[in-house]
Each structure stands twice: as structure tokens, then as C-alpha cells.
Amino acid sequence: MKVLGAVVDVSNVCWSDALPPTGRHFPLLERVFLVREAWRRRYGGRAPLTLVADNSLRRQLSFEDQGRLRQLEEDTELHFAKTADPVLLALAEERGLHVISRDQFTDLRRDFPWIASTPARFLGWSTDGGTVRLEPSGIRPVSVQVVSRALEGKELKFHQRLDHRNPVHKGILGHHWRCEDETCLKAQIWPDRLHDWPRLNARGVAVCTGCSGAVRRLGPRTRPRSFVVADLRTGAEYLRFPVGEGDALEVGRGELRYGINLASAEVDAPADVNLVSRRHLMISVERTSGNPRVTVVDLESANGTTLERGKSPRPLVAGEPVTLQEKDRLVLADAVTIRLSGQQHFSDEQQQLPRLGTAGGGRTRMFLPEDLNPAGN
Ligand SMILES: [Zn+2]
């Protein structure tokens, strides 16, 4: 690829203790100059650098560096953004630039699919005997589940100050909560239990997002699984739905009493969705001591269901339950794909089935063993 220039993830560079003075985890503007030198050594002075920094960097730098930053702003294209990552990726996309950053940009893989398909555009650095060298940053492929988990983690952190990797916060995410303040609007709408999570206040106490008052902890939440439906031809996702622990539902086409209508007018279904049988597949989620177990059964569909696991796709035998694994993909009638989402924490709202209008949609119900045997024998 012809090098047109690069965009520099300034905060990432300033904070990198792999740049001199190595091992020092403190933001230093000097590191941007070192990277600029390395870039010019490799690509010459004519390949321009565009700098993008997080707003917060201004406050993080020393007084002296803040002065140098203002100087840098005068002779270089330097942008500031609340969050630099999406801005610098959009610039790189628009102008066909390299990206100088050691970040994997996991939570942005969905918005910028070219990250995974053109890893050579991403440059990191190493320091050898005081000399800084640019080299491929080593963008790794990540599964869609990992991307979705990264996005989920970011949302929770932003809205509720909850970190799903922290065991205390995990306890908050894993339980139902009630606000008992009679004057609180949320408590009035949801008297039995809050439909969203409490947030953590500055002292680390779980409080209601409506009134900021303390909340009462109720029982543990069940852990549903979420499923992602896409068009096989284009790969475009067009529907997501949850199945709760202990629940089962049918997946098919048209009006289903207990199911999901893949051909609903409410969604942007592919044209060949009509190859999917009315009652095509059943999905059930069972409670176990570990992660909930997901079982799928082909309900004697006309055009069949294929299970893609690793490199060996195989057809499902009608009526025979199969445990679905994290990275499996199901292909219904060579038209529609279904896979597990990586989402692990669900507010009450996210546990609702999507509204699919009068033509199908429907509800879940408790899983019954005879459901696995549609013929009734
Ligand atoms: Zn409240």
C-alpha cells in the first residue's frame, strides 16, 4: 500500500513506557517527538503525521509539557477529542492513513471492520539501545463475542461506573435491586425491583440511578443468553433476541405462539427468509452450575439447519438436541445465520423479547421436555 501518512494516537504514545524513558509510566510529550523522528527516518519528511489526543491529556501533562504541546499545535495538525480512538480511526479511514498506536481497538472492531482486515496499517514501536523503531503493532483477530464483551464493559463503566471484571461490581450486576424511596420516580415506576442497575457513588456504595439513594439487594438475576440473527449472504445482523435461563422458544417464520418470527415486517429480513420453515428450530437455555447451557433442535424443517463448528459444517439431525458452543454458528435453510452473542449482563429491559408486531414475535415460556419432541411421540 502506498504510504500517505499516519495518524498518531497521542495519548497512547505519551503514556507508553516502552518508549524512553522506558519503564516509566508517566505521560511525556517527548515520546511523541521520538515517534515522529522514527517515522521520518522510515518514510521521509514528506509523509505527514496527523496527531489526535484525548482532551484529558492536557490536564495529565506536566506544566512544561503543556507549553510544548501548544508549540506543537502551531506546526502540526493536532486534534483533540473527548475520546480520541474513534476520531483517529475515522481520519485514517477517510484519508487512507497508517495508525501509530499500540492499542488493539477491540471495542471499535464492529464500527471499523478494516482494523482486522488490514493489520499492516497499524504501527507500534520498540526501543533498542535508546533508538525508537516503528514496527507492526500486531493487531490480533478477535471473535465477535470478544468485541461484544468489550463494548458491554465500556457501556457499564460509562453509565453505572461498574467494571464487570471487579468481583464486587460483578455481585451488583448479578442481583436484582429495589429502590424503596417513595418519592423516587424510578421506585414508583418499578416498585418491585429496578429494571436497570444501580450505579456506584463516589464512596463505592450502590445507589439508585433515579434518586441516588441506597438500594436494597434482592435475589440473584438469572443469566439469559442473547442470540444474533444475520443474513447469510451479506453477513448483516438484523435481529437480536434473549432466551432466559429455564426458557425455550421456537425460531421460525410467521405467527408463532412461543417464538421468534425471523421474517417479521418489523425487521430487515433477507429475501430468501421464506426458505426458513414456520417452526424451524428450538432453542433452550438450561441452568447449570457454570454458564447456562444452550441446546438447539431442528424441528423437522424443510430446508434443514447446518451447524458450523470449526472447519466442519454438519447438518443437524431433526429432533436431536445439540449443545451449542460459544463460537458455533447455525445456518437455517442456507438463508439466515444464528450465533450466540457475548453479552453477559442483562438489565430487565434487555431481557425482553424484541417487539415483532402482530405477525409473530411472541413470548418465552418455561421449557418443557416434550417441547423437544414436536411430533408428540
Ligand atoms: Zn430511587
mmCIF file of C-alpha atoms and ligand atoms in Angstrom:
data_model
loop_
_atom_site.group_PDB
_atom_site.id
_atom_site.type_symbol
_atom_site.label_atom_id
_atom_site.label_comp_id
_atom_site.label_asym_id
_atom_site.label_seq_id
_atom_site.Cartn_x
_atom_site.Cartn_y
_atom_site.Cartn_z
ATOM 1 C CA MET A 1 0.000 0.000 0.000
ATOM 2 C CA LYS A 2 1.245 3.480 -0.816
ATOM 3 C CA VAL A 3 2.019 5.367 2.371
ATOM 4 C CA LEU A 4 0.098 8.604 2.512
ATOM 5 C CA GLY A 5 0.952 9.455 6.073
ATOM 6 C CA ALA A 6 -0.130 8.388 9.500
ATOM 7 C CA VAL A 7 -2.375 9.391 12.326
ATOM 8 C CA VAL A 8 -0.809 9.249 15.800
ATOM 9 C CA ASP A 9 -2.684 8.147 18.914
ATOM 10 C CA VAL A 10 -1.006 10.855 21.023
ATOM 11 C CA SER A 11 -2.252 9.785 24.464
ATOM 12 C CA ASN A 12 -1.259 6.187 23.761
ATOM 13 C CA VAL A 13 2.235 7.323 22.729
ATOM 14 C CA CYS A 14 2.689 9.708 25.665
ATOM 15 C CA TRP A 15 1.754 7.029 28.191
ATOM 16 C CA SER A 16 3.829 4.227 26.652
ATOM 17 C CA ASP A 17 6.565 3.009 28.974
ATOM 18 C CA ALA A 18 8.065 1.103 26.020
ATOM 19 C CA LEU A 19 9.351 4.498 24.824
ATOM 20 C CA PRO A 20 12.217 6.328 26.574
ATOM 21 C CA PRO A 21 12.451 6.764 29.465
ATOM 22 C CA THR A 22 11.404 3.108 29.289
ATOM 23 C CA GLY A 23 9.634 1.584 32.250
ATOM 24 C CA ARG A 24 8.305 4.948 33.433
ATOM 25 C CA HIS A 25 4.528 5.005 33.435
ATOM 26 C CA PHE A 26 4.005 8.732 33.239
ATOM 27 C CA PRO A 27 2.700 10.781 30.279
ATOM 28 C CA LEU A 28 5.555 12.531 28.474
ATOM 29 C CA LEU A 29 5.243 14.626 25.339
ATOM 30 C CA GLU A 30 8.864 13.872 24.416
ATOM 31 C CA ARG A 31 7.678 10.424 23.340
ATOM 32 C CA VAL A 32 5.623 11.980 20.524
ATOM 33 C CA PHE A 33 8.784 13.658 19.201
ATOM 34 C CA LEU A 34 10.665 10.333 19.339
ATOM 35 C CA VAL A 35 7.921 8.616 17.368
ATOM 36 C CA ARG A 36 7.887 11.482 14.867
ATOM 37 C CA GLU A 37 11.646 11.083 14.363
ATOM 38 C CA ALA A 38 11.295 7.333 13.833
ATOM 39 C CA TRP A 39 8.521 7.944 11.293
ATOM 40 C CA ARG A 40 10.614 10.456 9.355
ATOM 41 C CA ARG A 41 13.626 8.107 9.332
ATOM 42 C CA ARG A 42 11.488 5.409 7.793
ATOM 43 C CA TYR A 43 9.206 7.311 5.430
ATOM 44 C CA GLY A 44 10.986 10.638 4.914
ATOM 45 C CA GLY A 45 9.825 14.090 5.854
ATOM 46 C CA ARG A 46 7.110 14.321 3.234
ATOM 47 C CA ALA A 47 4.760 11.706 4.665
ATOM 48 C CA PRO A 48 2.679 13.859 7.015
ATOM 49 C CA LEU A 49 1.652 12.984 10.542
ATOM 50 C CA THR A 50 -1.717 13.926 11.976
ATOM 51 C CA LEU A 51 -1.978 13.914 15.767
ATOM 52 C CA VAL A 52 -5.110 13.082 17.734
ATOM 53 C CA ALA A 53 -5.211 13.332 21.523
ATOM 54 C CA ASP A 54 -7.756 12.789 24.287
ATOM 55 C CA ASN A 55 -8.940 16.037 25.875
ATOM 56 C CA SER A 56 -7.797 14.685 29.223
ATOM 57 C CA LEU A 57 -4.161 14.696 28.089
ATOM 58 C CA ARG A 58 -3.969 18.476 28.518
ATOM 59 C CA ARG A 59 -4.507 18.025 32.238
ATOM 60 C CA GLN A 60 -2.246 14.986 32.517
ATOM 61 C CA LEU A 61 0.918 16.574 31.123
ATOM 62 C CA SER A 62 3.411 18.492 33.252
ATOM 63 C CA PHE A 63 3.330 22.295 33.163
ATOM 64 C CA GLU A 64 6.404 22.324 30.929
ATOM 65 C CA ASP A 65 4.924 19.783 28.514
ATOM 66 C CA GLN A 66 1.698 21.775 28.317
ATOM 67 C CA GLY A 67 3.756 24.646 26.910
ATOM 68 C CA ARG A 68 5.434 22.365 24.378
ATOM 69 C CA LEU A 69 2.030 20.975 23.424
ATOM 70 C CA ARG A 70 0.869 24.488 22.490
ATOM 71 C CA GLN A 71 4.004 24.867 20.347
ATOM 72 C CA LEU A 72 3.349 21.523 18.682
ATOM 73 C CA GLU A 73 -0.209 22.635 17.893
ATOM 74 C CA GLU A 74 1.199 25.517 15.861
ATOM 75 C CA ASP A 75 3.296 23.480 13.416
ATOM 76 C CA THR A 76 1.383 20.179 13.279
ATOM 77 C CA GLU A 77 -2.187 19.089 12.581
ATOM 78 C CA LEU A 78 -3.312 18.281 16.116
ATOM 79 C CA HIS A 79 -6.877 17.394 17.044
ATOM 80 C CA PHE A 80 -8.374 16.983 20.483
ATOM 81 C CA ALA A 81 -11.413 14.812 21.182
ATOM 82 C CA LYS A 82 -13.241 13.583 24.261
ATOM 83 C CA THR A 83 -12.244 10.079 23.153
ATOM 84 C CA ALA A 84 -9.516 10.075 20.545
ATOM 85 C CA ASP A 85 -9.846 6.492 19.262
ATOM 86 C CA PRO A 86 -12.966 6.762 17.058
ATOM 87 C CA VAL A 87 -11.794 10.134 15.735
ATOM 88 C CA LEU A 88 -8.359 8.918 14.712
ATOM 89 C CA LEU A 89 -9.758 5.746 13.138
ATOM 90 C CA ALA A 90 -12.267 7.773 11.126
ATOM 91 C CA LEU A 91 -9.453 10.058 9.923
ATOM 92 C CA ALA A 92 -7.294 7.071 8.965
ATOM 93 C CA GLU A 93 -10.208 5.539 7.066
ATOM 94 C CA GLU A 94 -11.067 8.732 5.235
ATOM 95 C CA ARG A 95 -7.503 9.546 4.204
ATOM 96 C CA GLY A 96 -6.034 6.027 3.888
ATOM 97 C CA LEU A 97 -3.505 6.625 6.678
ATOM 98 C CA HIS A 98 -1.401 4.356 8.860
ATOM 99 C CA VAL A 99 -2.282 4.345 12.553
ATOM 100 C CA ILE A 100 0.513 4.704 15.096
ATOM 101 C CA SER A 101 -0.760 3.175 18.333
ATOM 102 C CA ARG A 102 -0.234 0.077 20.436
ATOM 103 C CA ASP A 103 -3.965 -0.191 21.085
ATOM 104 C CA GLN A 104 -5.898 -3.223 19.810
ATOM 105 C CA PHE A 105 -9.106 -1.104 19.440
ATOM 106 C CA THR A 106 -11.165 -4.146 20.445
ATOM 107 C CA ASP A 107 -14.306 -2.182 21.316
ATOM 108 C CA LEU A 108 -14.218 -0.446 17.904
ATOM 109 C CA ARG A 109 -13.853 -3.520 15.692
ATOM 110 C CA ARG A 110 -17.561 -3.517 14.858
ATOM 111 C CA ASP A 111 -17.537 0.117 13.672
ATOM 112 C CA PHE A 112 -14.205 -0.199 11.818
ATOM 113 C CA PRO A 113 -14.051 -3.706 10.302
ATOM 114 C CA TRP A 114 -10.940 -2.753 8.297
ATOM 115 C CA ILE A 115 -8.846 -2.883 11.508
ATOM 116 C CA ALA A 116 -8.879 -6.680 11.387
ATOM 117 C CA SER A 117 -8.590 -6.923 7.597
ATOM 118 C CA THR A 118 -5.598 -4.542 7.225
ATOM 119 C CA PRO A 119 -3.372 -5.125 10.291
ATOM 120 C CA ALA A 120 -0.313 -3.859 8.356
ATOM 121 C CA ARG A 121 -1.710 -0.331 8.612
ATOM 122 C CA PHE A 122 -1.150 -0.361 12.370
ATOM 123 C CA LEU A 123 2.299 0.537 13.656
ATOM 124 C CA GLY A 124 3.611 0.190 17.188
ATOM 125 C CA TRP A 125 7.127 0.804 18.487
ATOM 126 C CA SER A 126 10.061 -0.691 20.299
ATOM 127 C CA THR A 127 13.147 0.899 21.829
ATOM 128 C CA ASP A 128 16.544 -0.659 21.256
ATOM 129 C CA GLY A 129 19.634 0.982 22.766
ATOM 130 C CA GLY A 130 17.780 4.275 23.051
ATOM 131 C CA THR A 131 16.623 4.196 19.400
ATOM 132 C CA VAL A 132 12.905 4.074 18.712
ATOM 133 C CA ARG A 133 11.742 1.911 15.830
ATOM 134 C CA LEU A 134 8.300 1.645 14.304
ATOM 135 C CA GLU A 135 7.048 -1.857 13.567
ATOM 136 C CA PRO A 136 3.698 -3.621 13.005
ATOM 137 C CA SER A 137 1.676 -3.254 16.209
ATOM 138 C CA GLY A 138 0.377 -6.815 15.904
ATOM 139 C CA ILE A 139 -3.366 -6.351 15.513
ATOM 140 C CA ARG A 140 -4.869 -9.697 16.507
ATOM 141 C CA PRO A 141 -8.130 -11.074 15.136
ATOM 142 C CA VAL A 142 -10.801 -11.139 17.842
ATOM 143 C CA SER A 143 -14.066 -13.044 17.813
ATOM 144 C CA VAL A 144 -17.349 -11.158 17.575
ATOM 145 C CA GLN A 145 -18.079 -12.351 21.134
ATOM 146 C CA VAL A 146 -14.940 -10.666 22.462
ATOM 147 C CA VAL A 147 -15.891 -7.450 20.673
ATOM 148 C CA SER A 148 -19.365 -7.510 22.121
ATOM 149 C CA ARG A 149 -17.989 -8.134 25.629
ATOM 150 C CA ALA A 150 -15.597 -5.202 25.279
ATOM 151 C CA LEU A 151 -18.454 -2.914 24.181
ATOM 152 C CA GLU A 152 -20.650 -4.092 27.018
ATOM 153 C CA GLY A 153 -17.884 -3.452 29.554
ATOM 154 C CA LYS A 154 -17.393 0.059 28.255
ATOM 155 C CA GLU A 155 -21.115 0.894 28.452
ATOM 156 C CA LEU A 156 -21.408 -0.345 32.025
ATOM 157 C CA LYS A 157 -18.353 1.612 33.089
ATOM 158 C CA PHE A 158 -19.644 4.763 31.471
ATOM 159 C CA HIS A 159 -23.228 4.695 32.739
ATOM 160 C CA GLN A 160 -23.020 2.874 36.055
ATOM 161 C CA ARG A 161 -19.314 3.065 36.964
ATOM 162 C CA LEU A 162 -19.419 -0.726 37.112
ATOM 163 C CA ASP A 163 -16.483 -2.823 35.992
ATOM 164 C CA HIS A 164 -17.615 -6.339 35.066
ATOM 165 C CA ARG A 165 -14.145 -7.701 35.928
ATOM 166 C CA ASN A 166 -14.311 -6.431 39.512
ATOM 167 C CA PRO A 167 -15.801 -9.131 41.829
ATOM 168 C CA VAL A 168 -17.762 -6.605 43.944
ATOM 169 C CA HIS A 169 -19.252 -4.985 40.846
ATOM 170 C CA LYS A 170 -19.992 -8.416 39.434
ATOM 171 C CA GLY A 171 -22.129 -9.022 42.540
ATOM 172 C CA ILE A 172 -24.100 -5.857 41.753
ATOM 173 C CA LEU A 173 -24.619 -6.931 38.145
ATOM 174 C CA GLY A 174 -25.638 -10.426 39.242
ATOM 175 C CA HIS A 175 -28.529 -9.366 41.535
ATOM 176 C CA HIS A 176 -31.866 -7.589 41.417
ATOM 177 C CA TRP A 177 -32.221 -4.339 43.355
ATOM 178 C CA ARG A 178 -35.072 -2.273 44.730
ATOM 179 C CA CYS A 179 -35.317 1.433 45.481
ATOM 180 C CA GLU A 180 -37.618 1.984 48.497
ATOM 181 C CA ASP A 181 -37.715 5.768 48.425
ATOM 182 C CA GLU A 182 -41.400 6.654 47.964
ATOM 183 C CA THR A 183 -40.582 9.990 46.372
ATOM 184 C CA CYS A 184 -38.289 8.415 43.744
ATOM 185 C CA LEU A 185 -39.732 8.290 40.240
ATOM 186 C CA LYS A 186 -37.941 5.033 39.416
ATOM 187 C CA ALA A 187 -39.265 3.443 42.602
ATOM 188 C CA GLN A 188 -42.774 4.500 41.576
ATOM 189 C CA ILE A 189 -42.464 3.058 38.077
ATOM 190 C CA TRP A 190 -40.738 -0.109 39.261
ATOM 191 C CA PRO A 191 -41.987 -0.777 42.826
ATOM 192 C CA ASP A 192 -40.951 -4.455 42.852
ATOM 193 C CA ARG A 193 -37.446 -4.052 41.553
ATOM 194 C CA LEU A 194 -35.397 -1.665 39.459
ATOM 195 C CA HIS A 195 -35.274 -2.567 35.792
ATOM 196 C CA ASP A 196 -31.804 -1.114 35.429
ATOM 197 C CA TRP A 197 -28.728 -1.469 37.610
ATOM 198 C CA PRO A 198 -27.808 0.782 40.479
ATOM 199 C CA ARG A 199 -24.691 2.821 39.955
ATOM 200 C CA LEU A 200 -21.780 3.181 42.325
ATOM 201 C CA ASN A 201 -21.463 6.538 44.043
ATOM 202 C CA ALA A 202 -18.101 8.152 44.824
ATOM 203 C CA ARG A 203 -17.877 6.188 48.096
ATOM 204 C CA GLY A 204 -18.402 2.882 46.280
ATOM 205 C CA VAL A 205 -21.976 2.357 47.534
ATOM 206 C CA ALA A 206 -24.659 1.025 45.156
ATOM 207 C CA VAL A 207 -27.311 3.722 44.712
ATOM 208 C CA CYS A 208 -30.465 4.199 42.641
ATOM 209 C CA THR A 209 -29.877 5.968 39.317
ATOM 210 C CA GLY A 210 -33.151 7.860 39.902
ATOM 211 C CA CYS A 211 -32.757 9.349 43.401
ATOM 212 C CA SER A 212 -29.134 8.493 44.309
ATOM 213 C CA GLY A 213 -30.418 6.836 47.493
ATOM 214 C CA ALA A 214 -29.260 3.452 48.785
ATOM 215 C CA VAL A 215 -30.925 0.410 47.242
ATOM 216 C CA ARG A 216 -31.967 -2.934 48.705
ATOM 217 C CA ARG A 217 -30.398 -6.081 47.335
ATOM 218 C CA LEU A 218 -32.872 -8.776 46.237
ATOM 219 C CA GLY A 219 -32.254 -12.240 44.783
ATOM 220 C CA PRO A 220 -29.750 -13.222 42.123
ATOM 221 C CA ARG A 221 -30.524 -12.492 38.480
ATOM 222 C CA THR A 222 -30.932 -15.301 36.025
ATOM 223 C CA ARG A 223 -28.442 -15.216 33.207
ATOM 224 C CA PRO A 224 -30.117 -15.263 29.811
ATOM 225 C CA ARG A 225 -28.206 -15.731 26.604
ATOM 226 C CA SER A 226 -28.585 -13.425 23.668
ATOM 227 C CA PHE A 227 -28.731 -14.586 20.044
ATOM 228 C CA VAL A 228 -27.705 -12.673 16.945
ATOM 229 C CA VAL A 229 -29.522 -13.241 13.647
ATOM 230 C CA ALA A 230 -27.900 -12.268 10.336
ATOM 231 C CA ASP A 231 -28.388 -12.572 6.596
ATOM 232 C CA LEU A 232 -26.138 -15.426 5.367
ATOM 233 C CA ARG A 233 -25.366 -13.677 2.044
ATOM 234 C CA THR A 234 -24.373 -10.248 3.347
ATOM 235 C CA GLY A 235 -23.470 -11.079 6.951
ATOM 236 C CA ALA A 236 -25.625 -8.134 8.047
ATOM 237 C CA GLU A 237 -27.118 -8.542 11.520
ATOM 238 C CA TYR A 238 -30.836 -7.794 11.548
ATOM 239 C CA LEU A 239 -32.210 -9.059 14.838
ATOM 240 C CA ARG A 240 -31.161 -9.945 18.401
ATOM 241 C CA PHE A 241 -33.203 -11.762 20.999
ATOM 242 C CA PRO A 242 -32.602 -13.106 24.518
ATOM 243 C CA VAL A 243 -33.601 -16.505 25.910
ATOM 244 C CA GLY A 244 -33.806 -16.644 29.711
ATOM 245 C CA GLU A 245 -32.483 -19.447 31.876
ATOM 246 C CA GLY A 246 -35.029 -22.237 32.018
ATOM 247 C CA ASP A 247 -36.784 -20.859 28.933
ATOM 248 C CA ALA A 248 -37.137 -22.188 25.430
ATOM 249 C CA LEU A 249 -38.512 -20.698 22.267
ATOM 250 C CA GLU A 250 -39.159 -21.596 18.671
ATOM 251 C CA VAL A 251 -37.460 -19.821 15.845
ATOM 252 C CA GLY A 252 -39.238 -19.720 12.512
ATOM 253 C CA ARG A 253 -41.398 -17.683 10.248
ATOM 254 C CA GLY A 254 -44.853 -16.172 10.663
ATOM 255 C CA GLU A 255 -47.049 -16.305 13.717
ATOM 256 C CA LEU A 256 -45.578 -18.437 16.462
ATOM 257 C CA ARG A 257 -47.135 -18.839 19.869
ATOM 258 C CA TYR A 258 -43.814 -19.164 21.649
ATOM 259 C CA GLY A 259 -41.291 -17.894 19.269
ATOM 260 C CA ILE A 260 -39.341 -15.500 17.183
ATOM 261 C CA ASN A 261 -40.542 -14.583 13.697
ATOM 262 C CA LEU A 262 -37.423 -14.218 11.570
ATOM 263 C CA ALA A 263 -39.494 -12.778 8.713
ATOM 264 C CA SER A 264 -41.298 -10.092 10.722
ATOM 265 C CA ALA A 265 -42.132 -6.890 8.867
ATOM 266 C CA GLU A 266 -40.540 -5.075 11.822
ATOM 267 C CA VAL A 267 -37.058 -6.246 10.817
ATOM 268 C CA ASP A 268 -34.967 -6.041 7.671
ATOM 269 C CA ALA A 269 -35.066 -9.760 6.854
ATOM 270 C CA PRO A 270 -33.268 -11.171 3.784
ATOM 271 C CA ALA A 271 -35.402 -12.016 0.730
ATOM 272 C CA ASP A 272 -34.793 -15.776 0.996
ATOM 273 C CA VAL A 273 -36.002 -15.913 4.604
ATOM 274 C CA ASN A 274 -39.080 -17.644 3.128
ATOM 275 C CA LEU A 275 -36.944 -20.808 2.875
ATOM 276 C CA VAL A 276 -36.994 -20.964 6.691
ATOM 277 C CA SER A 277 -39.752 -23.254 7.950
ATOM 278 C CA ARG A 278 -42.614 -21.914 10.029
ATOM 279 C CA ARG A 279 -41.358 -23.907 13.007
ATOM 280 C CA HIS A 280 -37.711 -24.373 12.141
ATOM 281 C CA LEU A 281 -35.600 -24.566 15.274
ATOM 282 C CA MET A 282 -35.997 -24.665 19.007
ATOM 283 C CA ILE A 283 -33.528 -23.017 21.365
ATOM 284 C CA SER A 284 -33.478 -23.721 25.093
ATOM 285 C CA VAL A 285 -31.269 -22.370 27.850
ATOM 286 C CA GLU A 286 -30.784 -24.533 30.929
ATOM 287 C CA ARG A 287 -29.489 -23.530 34.318
ATOM 288 C CA THR A 288 -26.200 -25.204 35.258
ATOM 289 C CA SER A 289 -23.626 -24.552 37.968
ATOM 290 C CA GLY A 290 -21.399 -22.830 35.388
ATOM 291 C CA ASN A 291 -22.541 -20.935 32.308
ATOM 292 C CA PRO A 292 -26.121 -21.634 31.189
ATOM 293 C CA ARG A 293 -26.246 -24.488 28.684
ATOM 294 C CA VAL A 294 -27.756 -23.732 25.294
ATOM 295 C CA THR A 295 -29.431 -26.563 23.389
ATOM 296 C CA VAL A 296 -30.797 -26.399 19.855
ATOM 297 C CA VAL A 297 -33.065 -28.813 17.996
ATOM 298 C CA ASP A 298 -34.079 -28.762 14.358
ATOM 299 C CA LEU A 299 -37.891 -29.126 14.300
ATOM 300 C CA GLU A 300 -38.023 -31.222 11.101
ATOM 301 C CA SER A 301 -37.554 -28.113 9.000
ATOM 302 C CA ALA A 302 -37.992 -28.464 5.211
ATOM 303 C CA ASN A 303 -34.616 -26.985 4.265
ATOM 304 C CA GLY A 304 -32.607 -28.025 7.276
ATOM 305 C CA THR A 305 -30.162 -26.446 9.717
ATOM 306 C CA THR A 306 -26.377 -26.628 9.444
ATOM 307 C CA LEU A 307 -24.090 -26.433 12.453
ATOM 308 C CA GLU A 308 -20.797 -24.699 11.698
ATOM 309 C CA ARG A 309 -18.187 -25.629 14.286
ATOM 310 C CA GLY A 310 -14.558 -25.051 13.410
ATOM 311 C CA LYS A 311 -13.983 -26.115 9.839
ATOM 312 C CA SER A 312 -16.528 -28.906 9.666
ATOM 313 C CA PRO A 313 -20.122 -27.882 8.997
ATOM 314 C CA ARG A 314 -22.644 -30.638 9.557
ATOM 315 C CA PRO A 315 -26.429 -30.832 9.231
ATOM 316 C CA LEU A 316 -28.470 -31.124 12.410
ATOM 317 C CA VAL A 317 -30.491 -34.320 12.618
ATOM 318 C CA ALA A 318 -34.149 -33.364 13.067
ATOM 319 C CA GLY A 319 -35.339 -33.876 16.637
ATOM 320 C CA GLU A 320 -31.855 -34.498 18.018
ATOM 321 C CA PRO A 321 -30.752 -31.923 20.641
ATOM 322 C CA VAL A 322 -27.257 -30.481 20.261
ATOM 323 C CA THR A 323 -25.405 -28.309 22.796
ATOM 324 C CA LEU A 324 -24.416 -25.020 21.199
ATOM 325 C CA GLN A 325 -20.868 -23.867 21.893
ATOM 326 C CA GLU A 326 -19.687 -20.245 22.145
ATOM 327 C CA LYS A 327 -18.279 -19.961 18.648
ATOM 328 C CA ASP A 328 -20.754 -22.179 16.791
ATOM 329 C CA ARG A 329 -22.898 -20.753 14.042
ATOM 330 C CA LEU A 330 -26.195 -22.153 12.844
ATOM 331 C CA VAL A 331 -27.321 -21.710 9.244
ATOM 332 C CA LEU A 332 -31.066 -22.046 8.698
ATOM 333 C CA ALA A 333 -32.169 -23.061 5.185
ATOM 334 C CA ASP A 334 -28.997 -21.595 3.664
ATOM 335 C CA ALA A 335 -30.545 -18.176 4.277
ATOM 336 C CA VAL A 336 -30.192 -16.987 7.860
ATOM 337 C CA THR A 337 -27.452 -17.433 10.481
ATOM 338 C CA ILE A 338 -27.818 -17.503 14.260
ATOM 339 C CA ARG A 339 -24.997 -17.288 16.783
ATOM 340 C CA LEU A 340 -24.547 -16.560 20.475
ATOM 341 C CA SER A 341 -23.769 -13.000 21.470
ATOM 342 C CA GLY A 342 -21.003 -12.440 24.018
ATOM 343 C CA GLN A 343 -23.266 -10.287 26.216
ATOM 344 C CA GLN A 344 -23.184 -11.496 29.830
ATOM 345 C CA HIS A 345 -25.148 -8.954 31.839
ATOM 346 C CA PHE A 346 -28.731 -8.032 31.080
ATOM 347 C CA SER A 347 -30.914 -5.360 32.598
ATOM 348 C CA ASP A 348 -34.616 -6.251 32.809
ATOM 349 C CA GLU A 349 -35.279 -4.256 29.664
ATOM 350 C CA GLN A 350 -32.649 -6.172 27.749
ATOM 351 C CA GLN A 351 -34.293 -9.419 28.844
ATOM 352 C CA GLN A 352 -37.482 -8.577 26.950
ATOM 353 C CA LEU A 353 -38.066 -10.155 23.564
ATOM 354 C CA PRO A 354 -37.992 -7.689 20.679
ATOM 355 C CA ARG A 355 -41.371 -6.356 19.565
ATOM 356 C CA LEU A 356 -42.030 -8.052 16.252
ATOM 357 C CA GLY A 357 -45.562 -6.822 15.610
ATOM 358 C CA THR A 358 -48.658 -8.979 15.359
ATOM 359 C CA ALA A 359 -47.096 -11.370 12.851
ATOM 360 C CA GLY A 360 -45.154 -13.454 15.336
ATOM 361 C CA GLY A 361 -42.823 -12.138 17.980
ATOM 362 C CA GLY A 362 -44.286 -13.738 20.991
ATOM 363 C CA ARG A 363 -43.224 -14.771 24.419
ATOM 364 C CA THR A 364 -40.994 -17.298 26.024
ATOM 365 C CA ARG A 365 -42.339 -19.859 28.437
ATOM 366 C CA MET A 366 -40.905 -22.420 30.758
ATOM 367 C CA PHE A 367 -39.007 -25.139 28.990
ATOM 368 C CA LEU A 368 -40.843 -28.484 28.943
ATOM 369 C CA PRO A 369 -39.200 -31.771 27.969
ATOM 370 C CA GLU A 370 -41.964 -32.628 25.469
ATOM 371 C CA ASP A 371 -41.033 -29.483 23.548
ATOM 372 C CA LEU A 372 -38.013 -31.345 22.279
ATOM 373 C CA ASN A 373 -40.288 -33.804 20.546
ATOM 374 C CA PRO A 374 -42.503 -31.765 18.238
ATOM 375 C CA ALA A 375 -44.276 -34.813 16.776
ATOM 376 C CA GLY A 376 -45.526 -35.659 20.288
ATOM 377 C CA ASN A 377 -44.271 -39.206 20.311
HETATM 378 ZN ZN ZN B 1 -34.641 5.757 43.677
#
